[in-house]
């Protein structure tokens, strides 16, 4: 299920995590060739992606909301 990105934070390993409108979190790493998300490395790039949708597999699985 697609959900919009509302905000971001970094995890304990210094990787970016998108906070989705559904209350779930999803990593948004830029680790080519497996994850090609260069936009996540700059504030401007992350801000430009606010409101964009990501597929939330946690919603598909009926998982409870994540806690920050």
PDB file of N, CA and C in Angstrom:
ATOM      1  N   UNK A   1       0.852  -1.171   0.000  1.00  0.00           N
ATOM      2  CA  UNK A   1       0.000   0.000   0.000  1.00  0.00           C
ATOM      3  C   UNK A   1       0.898   1.234   0.000  1.00  0.00           C
ATOM      4  N   UNK A   2       0.617   2.184  -0.886  1.00  0.00           N
ATOM      5  CA  UNK A   2       1.420   3.400  -0.966  1.00  0.00           C
ATOM      6  C   UNK A   2       1.026   4.382   0.128  1.00  0.00           C
ATOM      7  N   UNK A   3       2.054   4.961   0.758  1.00  0.00           N
ATOM      8  CA  UNK A   3       1.864   5.941   1.830  1.00  0.00           C
ATOM      9  C   UNK A   3       2.835   7.098   1.613  1.00  0.00           C
ATOM     10  N   UNK A   4       2.391   8.310   1.918  1.00  0.00           N
ATOM     11  CA  UNK A   4       3.215   9.507   1.706  1.00  0.00           C
ATOM     12  C   UNK A   4       4.267   9.660   2.798  1.00  0.00           C
ATOM     13  N   UNK A   5       5.419  10.212   2.410  1.00  0.00           N
ATOM     14  CA  UNK A   5       6.486  10.546   3.350  1.00  0.00           C
ATOM     15  C   UNK A   5       6.118  11.843   4.054  1.00  0.00           C
ATOM     16  N   UNK A   6       6.140  11.823   5.389  1.00  0.00           N
ATOM     17  CA  UNK A   6       5.803  13.018   6.186  1.00  0.00           C
ATOM     18  C   UNK A   6       7.033  13.687   6.783  1.00  0.00           C
ATOM     19  N   UNK A   7       8.061  12.880   7.108  1.00  0.00           N
ATOM     20  CA  UNK A   7       9.234  13.399   7.792  1.00  0.00           C
ATOM     21  C   UNK A   7      10.343  12.360   7.684  1.00  0.00           C
ATOM     22  N   UNK A   8      11.504  12.680   8.269  1.00  0.00           N
ATOM     23  CA  UNK A   8      12.661  11.780   8.279  1.00  0.00           C
ATOM     24  C   UNK A   8      13.347  11.847   9.635  1.00  0.00           C
ATOM     25  N   UNK A   9      14.067  10.787   9.941  1.00  0.00           N
ATOM     26  CA  UNK A   9      14.991  10.799  11.063  1.00  0.00           C
ATOM     27  C   UNK A   9      16.110   9.814  10.744  1.00  0.00           C
ATOM     28  N   UNK A  10      17.190   9.882  11.515  1.00  0.00           N
ATOM     29  CA  UNK A  10      18.285   8.925  11.347  1.00  0.00           C
ATOM     30  C   UNK A  10      18.195   7.864  12.424  1.00  0.00           C
ATOM     31  N   UNK A  11      18.542   6.633  12.051  1.00  0.00           N
ATOM     32  CA  UNK A  11      18.542   5.546  13.026  1.00  0.00           C
ATOM     33  C   UNK A  11      19.888   5.480  13.740  1.00  0.00           C
ATOM     34  N   UNK A  12      20.045   4.500  14.604  1.00  0.00           N
ATOM     35  CA  UNK A  12      21.261   4.357  15.407  1.00  0.00           C
ATOM     36  C   UNK A  12      22.500   4.038  14.565  1.00  0.00           C
ATOM     37  N   UNK A  13      22.296   3.605  13.308  1.00  0.00           N
ATOM     38  CA  UNK A  13      23.421   3.328  12.415  1.00  0.00           C
ATOM     39  C   UNK A  13      23.670   4.471  11.439  1.00  0.00           C
ATOM     40  N   UNK A  14      23.020   5.619  11.676  1.00  0.00           N
ATOM     41  CA  UNK A  14      23.179   6.829  10.878  1.00  0.00           C
ATOM     42  C   UNK A  14      22.576   6.707   9.475  1.00  0.00           C
ATOM     43  N   UNK A  15      21.589   5.818   9.314  1.00  0.00           N
ATOM     44  CA  UNK A  15      20.867   5.682   8.051  1.00  0.00           C
ATOM     45  C   UNK A  15      19.569   6.484   8.133  1.00  0.00           C
ATOM     46  N   UNK A  16      19.136   7.060   7.016  1.00  0.00           N
ATOM     47  CA  UNK A  16      17.901   7.830   6.973  1.00  0.00           C
ATOM     48  C   UNK A  16      16.692   6.911   6.962  1.00  0.00           C
ATOM     49  N   UNK A  17      15.671   7.320   7.704  1.00  0.00           N
ATOM     50  CA  UNK A  17      14.412   6.587   7.812  1.00  0.00           C
ATOM     51  C   UNK A  17      13.285   7.563   7.485  1.00  0.00           C
ATOM     52  N   UNK A  18      12.415   7.166   6.562  1.00  0.00           N
ATOM     53  CA  UNK A  18      11.237   7.976   6.238  1.00  0.00           C
ATOM     54  C   UNK A  18      10.126   7.627   7.206  1.00  0.00           C
ATOM     55  N   UNK A  19       9.464   8.662   7.710  1.00  0.00           N
ATOM     56  CA  UNK A  19       8.279   8.483   8.545  1.00  0.00           C
ATOM     57  C   UNK A  19       7.076   8.666   7.628  1.00  0.00           C
ATOM     58  N   UNK A  20       6.235   7.653   7.541  1.00  0.00           N
ATOM     59  CA  UNK A  20       5.126   7.655   6.599  1.00  0.00           C
ATOM     60  C   UNK A  20       3.827   8.098   7.257  1.00  0.00           C
ATOM     61  N   UNK A  21       2.882   8.564   6.444  1.00  0.00           N
ATOM     62  CA  UNK A  21       1.611   9.078   6.959  1.00  0.00           C
ATOM     63  C   UNK A  21       0.818   8.027   7.720  1.00  0.00           C
ATOM     64  N   UNK A  22       1.091   6.776   7.497  1.00  0.00           N
ATOM     65  CA  UNK A  22       0.373   5.689   8.153  1.00  0.00           C
ATOM     66  C   UNK A  22       0.894   5.407   9.559  1.00  0.00           C
ATOM     67  N   UNK A  23       2.040   6.015   9.916  1.00  0.00           N
ATOM     68  CA  UNK A  23       2.633   5.766  11.222  1.00  0.00           C
ATOM     69  C   UNK A  23       3.740   4.726  11.206  1.00  0.00           C
ATOM     70  N   UNK A  24       4.063   4.223  10.031  1.00  0.00           N
ATOM     71  CA  UNK A  24       5.177   3.279   9.897  1.00  0.00           C
ATOM     72  C   UNK A  24       6.427   4.029   9.456  1.00  0.00           C
ATOM     73  N   UNK A  25       7.580   3.436   9.719  1.00  0.00           N
ATOM     74  CA  UNK A  25       8.876   3.959   9.295  1.00  0.00           C
ATOM     75  C   UNK A  25       9.469   3.034   8.243  1.00  0.00           C
ATOM     76  N   UNK A  26      10.233   3.617   7.316  1.00  0.00           N
ATOM     77  CA  UNK A  26      10.881   2.814   6.280  1.00  0.00           C
ATOM     78  C   UNK A  26      12.245   3.414   5.966  1.00  0.00           C
ATOM     79  N   UNK A  27      13.286   2.582   5.946  1.00  0.00           N
ATOM     80  CA  UNK A  27      14.615   3.062   5.582  1.00  0.00           C
ATOM     81  C   UNK A  27      14.612   3.557   4.138  1.00  0.00           C
ATOM     82  N   UNK A  28      15.327   4.636   3.904  1.00  0.00           N
ATOM     83  CA  UNK A  28      15.501   5.184   2.551  1.00  0.00           C
ATOM     84  C   UNK A  28      16.998   5.377   2.320  1.00  0.00           C
ATOM     85  N   UNK A  29      17.681   4.275   2.159  1.00  0.00           N
ATOM     86  CA  UNK A  29      19.137   4.290   1.994  1.00  0.00           C
ATOM     87  C   UNK A  29      19.528   4.563   0.551  1.00  0.00           C
ATOM     88  N   UNK A  30      20.690   5.153   0.405  1.00  0.00           N
ATOM     89  CA  UNK A  30      21.322   5.279  -0.910  1.00  0.00           C
ATOM     90  C   UNK A  30      22.569   4.407  -0.875  1.00  0.00           C
ATOM     91  N   UNK A  31      22.425   3.181  -1.327  1.00  0.00           N
ATOM     92  CA  UNK A  31      23.530   2.223  -1.323  1.00  0.00           C
ATOM     93  C   UNK A  31      23.555   1.511  -2.680  1.00  0.00           C
ATOM     94  N   UNK A  32      23.997   2.220  -3.743  1.00  0.00           N
ATOM     95  CA  UNK A  32      24.029   1.590  -5.068  1.00  0.00           C
ATOM     96  C   UNK A  32      24.879   0.328  -5.049  1.00  0.00           C
ATOM     97  N   UNK A  33      24.573  -0.664  -5.851  1.00  0.00           N
ATOM     98  CA  UNK A  33      23.533  -0.681  -6.881  1.00  0.00           C
ATOM     99  C   UNK A  33      22.168  -1.156  -6.365  1.00  0.00           C
ATOM    100  N   UNK A  34      22.076  -1.538  -5.118  1.00  0.00           N
ATOM    101  CA  UNK A  34      20.829  -2.108  -4.613  1.00  0.00           C
ATOM    102  C   UNK A  34      19.775  -1.052  -4.292  1.00  0.00           C
ATOM    103  N   UNK A  35      20.180   0.071  -3.730  1.00  0.00           N
ATOM    104  CA  UNK A  35      19.262   1.155  -3.398  1.00  0.00           C
ATOM    105  C   UNK A  35      19.796   2.426  -4.044  1.00  0.00           C
ATOM    106  N   UNK A  36      19.100   2.944  -5.030  1.00  0.00           N
ATOM    107  CA  UNK A  36      19.560   4.123  -5.739  1.00  0.00           C
ATOM    108  C   UNK A  36      18.659   5.307  -5.387  1.00  0.00           C
ATOM    109  N   UNK A  37      18.991   5.955  -4.285  1.00  0.00           N
ATOM    110  CA  UNK A  37      18.226   7.103  -3.804  1.00  0.00           C
ATOM    111  C   UNK A  37      19.181   8.256  -3.455  1.00  0.00           C
ATOM    112  N   UNK A  38      19.824   8.851  -4.449  1.00  0.00           N
ATOM    113  CA  UNK A  38      20.768   9.934  -4.154  1.00  0.00           C
ATOM    114  C   UNK A  38      20.107  11.131  -3.487  1.00  0.00           C
ATOM    115  N   UNK A  39      18.801  11.306  -3.658  1.00  0.00           N
ATOM    116  CA  UNK A  39      18.084  12.435  -3.063  1.00  0.00           C
ATOM    117  C   UNK A  39      18.129  12.426  -1.543  1.00  0.00           C
ATOM    118  N   UNK A  40      18.339  11.254  -0.936  1.00  0.00           N
ATOM    119  CA  UNK A  40      18.303  11.157   0.522  1.00  0.00           C
ATOM    120  C   UNK A  40      19.540  11.777   1.177  1.00  0.00           C
ATOM    121  N   UNK A  41      20.578  12.023   0.401  1.00  0.00           N
ATOM    122  CA  UNK A  41      21.834  12.502   0.973  1.00  0.00           C
ATOM    123  C   UNK A  41      21.881  14.001   1.228  1.00  0.00           C
ATOM    124  N   UNK A  42      20.902  14.767   0.722  1.00  0.00           N
ATOM    125  CA  UNK A  42      20.893  16.209   0.963  1.00  0.00           C
ATOM    126  C   UNK A  42      19.562  16.636   1.565  1.00  0.00           C
ATOM    127  N   UNK A  43      19.596  17.699   2.337  1.00  0.00           N
ATOM    128  CA  UNK A  43      18.372  18.249   2.920  1.00  0.00           C
ATOM    129  C   UNK A  43      17.395  18.653   1.824  1.00  0.00           C
ATOM    130  N   UNK A  44      17.909  19.275   0.770  1.00  0.00           N
ATOM    131  CA  UNK A  44      17.058  19.700  -0.332  1.00  0.00           C
ATOM    132  C   UNK A  44      16.393  18.498  -1.004  1.00  0.00           C
ATOM    133  N   UNK A  45      17.153  17.429  -1.193  1.00  0.00           N
ATOM    134  CA  UNK A  45      16.606  16.218  -1.808  1.00  0.00           C
ATOM    135  C   UNK A  45      15.522  15.594  -0.955  1.00  0.00           C
ATOM    136  N   UNK A  46      15.785  15.487   0.348  1.00  0.00           N
ATOM    137  CA  UNK A  46      14.775  14.916   1.243  1.00  0.00           C
ATOM    138  C   UNK A  46      13.520  15.772   1.282  1.00  0.00           C
ATOM    139  N   UNK A  47      13.695  17.099   1.370  1.00  0.00           N
ATOM    140  CA  UNK A  47      12.535  17.988   1.396  1.00  0.00           C
ATOM    141  C   UNK A  47      11.716  17.881   0.111  1.00  0.00           C
ATOM    142  N   UNK A  48      12.394  17.713  -1.019  1.00  0.00           N
ATOM    143  CA  UNK A  48      11.699  17.593  -2.297  1.00  0.00           C
ATOM    144  C   UNK A  48      10.847  16.327  -2.370  1.00  0.00           C
ATOM    145  N   UNK A  49      11.201  15.323  -1.590  1.00  0.00           N
ATOM    146  CA  UNK A  49      10.469  14.049  -1.627  1.00  0.00           C
ATOM    147  C   UNK A  49       9.352  13.967  -0.584  1.00  0.00           C
ATOM    148  N   UNK A  50       9.227  14.984   0.284  1.00  0.00           N
ATOM    149  CA  UNK A  50       8.115  14.989   1.237  1.00  0.00           C
ATOM    150  C   UNK A  50       6.808  14.951   0.460  1.00  0.00           C
ATOM    151  N   UNK A  51       5.898  14.094   0.871  1.00  0.00           N
ATOM    152  CA  UNK A  51       4.627  13.928   0.175  1.00  0.00           C
ATOM    153  C   UNK A  51       4.656  12.850  -0.891  1.00  0.00           C
ATOM    154  N   UNK A  52       5.864  12.445  -1.313  1.00  0.00           N
ATOM    155  CA  UNK A  52       5.971  11.345  -2.274  1.00  0.00           C
ATOM    156  C   UNK A  52       5.588  10.045  -1.582  1.00  0.00           C
ATOM    157  N   UNK A  53       5.140   9.087  -2.369  1.00  0.00           N
ATOM    158  CA  UNK A  53       4.679   7.837  -1.786  1.00  0.00           C
ATOM    159  C   UNK A  53       5.701   6.718  -1.912  1.00  0.00           C
ATOM    160  N   UNK A  54       5.757   5.918  -0.865  1.00  0.00           N
ATOM    161  CA  UNK A  54       6.546   4.686  -0.850  1.00  0.00           C
ATOM    162  C   UNK A  54       5.598   3.525  -0.588  1.00  0.00           C
ATOM    163  N   UNK A  55       5.957   2.361  -1.089  1.00  0.00           N
ATOM    164  CA  UNK A  55       5.154   1.174  -0.806  1.00  0.00           C
ATOM    165  C   UNK A  55       5.428   0.735   0.631  1.00  0.00           C
ATOM    166  N   UNK A  56       4.391   0.697   1.447  1.00  0.00           N
ATOM    167  CA  UNK A  56       4.539   0.306   2.851  1.00  0.00           C
ATOM    168  C   UNK A  56       4.112  -1.152   3.025  1.00  0.00           C
ATOM    169  N   UNK A  57       5.112  -2.027   3.120  1.00  0.00           N
ATOM    170  CA  UNK A  57       4.806  -3.445   3.303  1.00  0.00           C
ATOM    171  C   UNK A  57       4.264  -3.725   4.702  1.00  0.00           C
ATOM    172  N   UNK A  58       4.559  -2.841   5.648  1.00  0.00           N
ATOM    173  CA  UNK A  58       4.010  -3.018   6.993  1.00  0.00           C
ATOM    174  C   UNK A  58       2.497  -2.823   6.982  1.00  0.00           C
ATOM    175  N   UNK A  59       2.002  -1.872   6.186  1.00  0.00           N
ATOM    176  CA  UNK A  59       0.552  -1.696   6.038  1.00  0.00           C
ATOM    177  C   UNK A  59      -0.062  -2.944   5.404  1.00  0.00           C
ATOM    178  N   UNK A  60       0.600  -3.447   4.372  1.00  0.00           N
ATOM    179  CA  UNK A  60       0.094  -4.650   3.683  1.00  0.00           C
ATOM    180  C   UNK A  60      -0.009  -5.820   4.651  1.00  0.00           C
ATOM    181  N   UNK A  61       0.905  -5.882   5.607  1.00  0.00           N
ATOM    182  CA  UNK A  61       0.926  -6.988   6.578  1.00  0.00           C
ATOM    183  C   UNK A  61       0.039  -6.713   7.793  1.00  0.00           C
ATOM    184  N   UNK A  62      -0.538  -5.511   7.880  1.00  0.00           N
ATOM    185  CA  UNK A  62      -1.378  -5.173   9.029  1.00  0.00           C
ATOM    186  C   UNK A  62      -0.606  -4.935  10.309  1.00  0.00           C
ATOM    187  N   UNK A  63       0.650  -4.506  10.184  1.00  0.00           N
ATOM    188  CA  UNK A  63       1.507  -4.292  11.361  1.00  0.00           C
ATOM    189  C   UNK A  63       1.069  -3.057  12.134  1.00  0.00           C
ATOM    190  N   UNK A  64       1.282  -3.055  13.453  1.00  0.00           N
ATOM    191  CA  UNK A  64       0.972  -1.857  14.249  1.00  0.00           C
ATOM    192  C   UNK A  64       1.924  -0.719  13.888  1.00  0.00           C
ATOM    193  N   UNK A  65       1.522   0.500  14.236  1.00  0.00           N
ATOM    194  CA  UNK A  65       2.359   1.673  13.960  1.00  0.00           C
ATOM    195  C   UNK A  65       3.691   1.559  14.683  1.00  0.00           C
ATOM    196  N   UNK A  66       4.731   2.132  14.059  1.00  0.00           N
ATOM    197  CA  UNK A  66       6.062   2.147  14.668  1.00  0.00           C
ATOM    198  C   UNK A  66       6.124   3.218  15.747  1.00  0.00           C
ATOM    199  N   UNK A  67       7.018   3.007  16.691  1.00  0.00           N
ATOM    200  CA  UNK A  67       7.268   3.992  17.745  1.00  0.00           C
ATOM    201  C   UNK A  67       8.603   4.641  17.471  1.00  0.00           C
ATOM    202  N   UNK A  68       8.699   5.940  17.720  1.00  0.00           N
ATOM    203  CA  UNK A  68       9.984   6.642  17.560  1.00  0.00           C
ATOM    204  C   UNK A  68      10.780   6.577  18.818  1.00  0.00           C
TER     205      UNK A  68
END
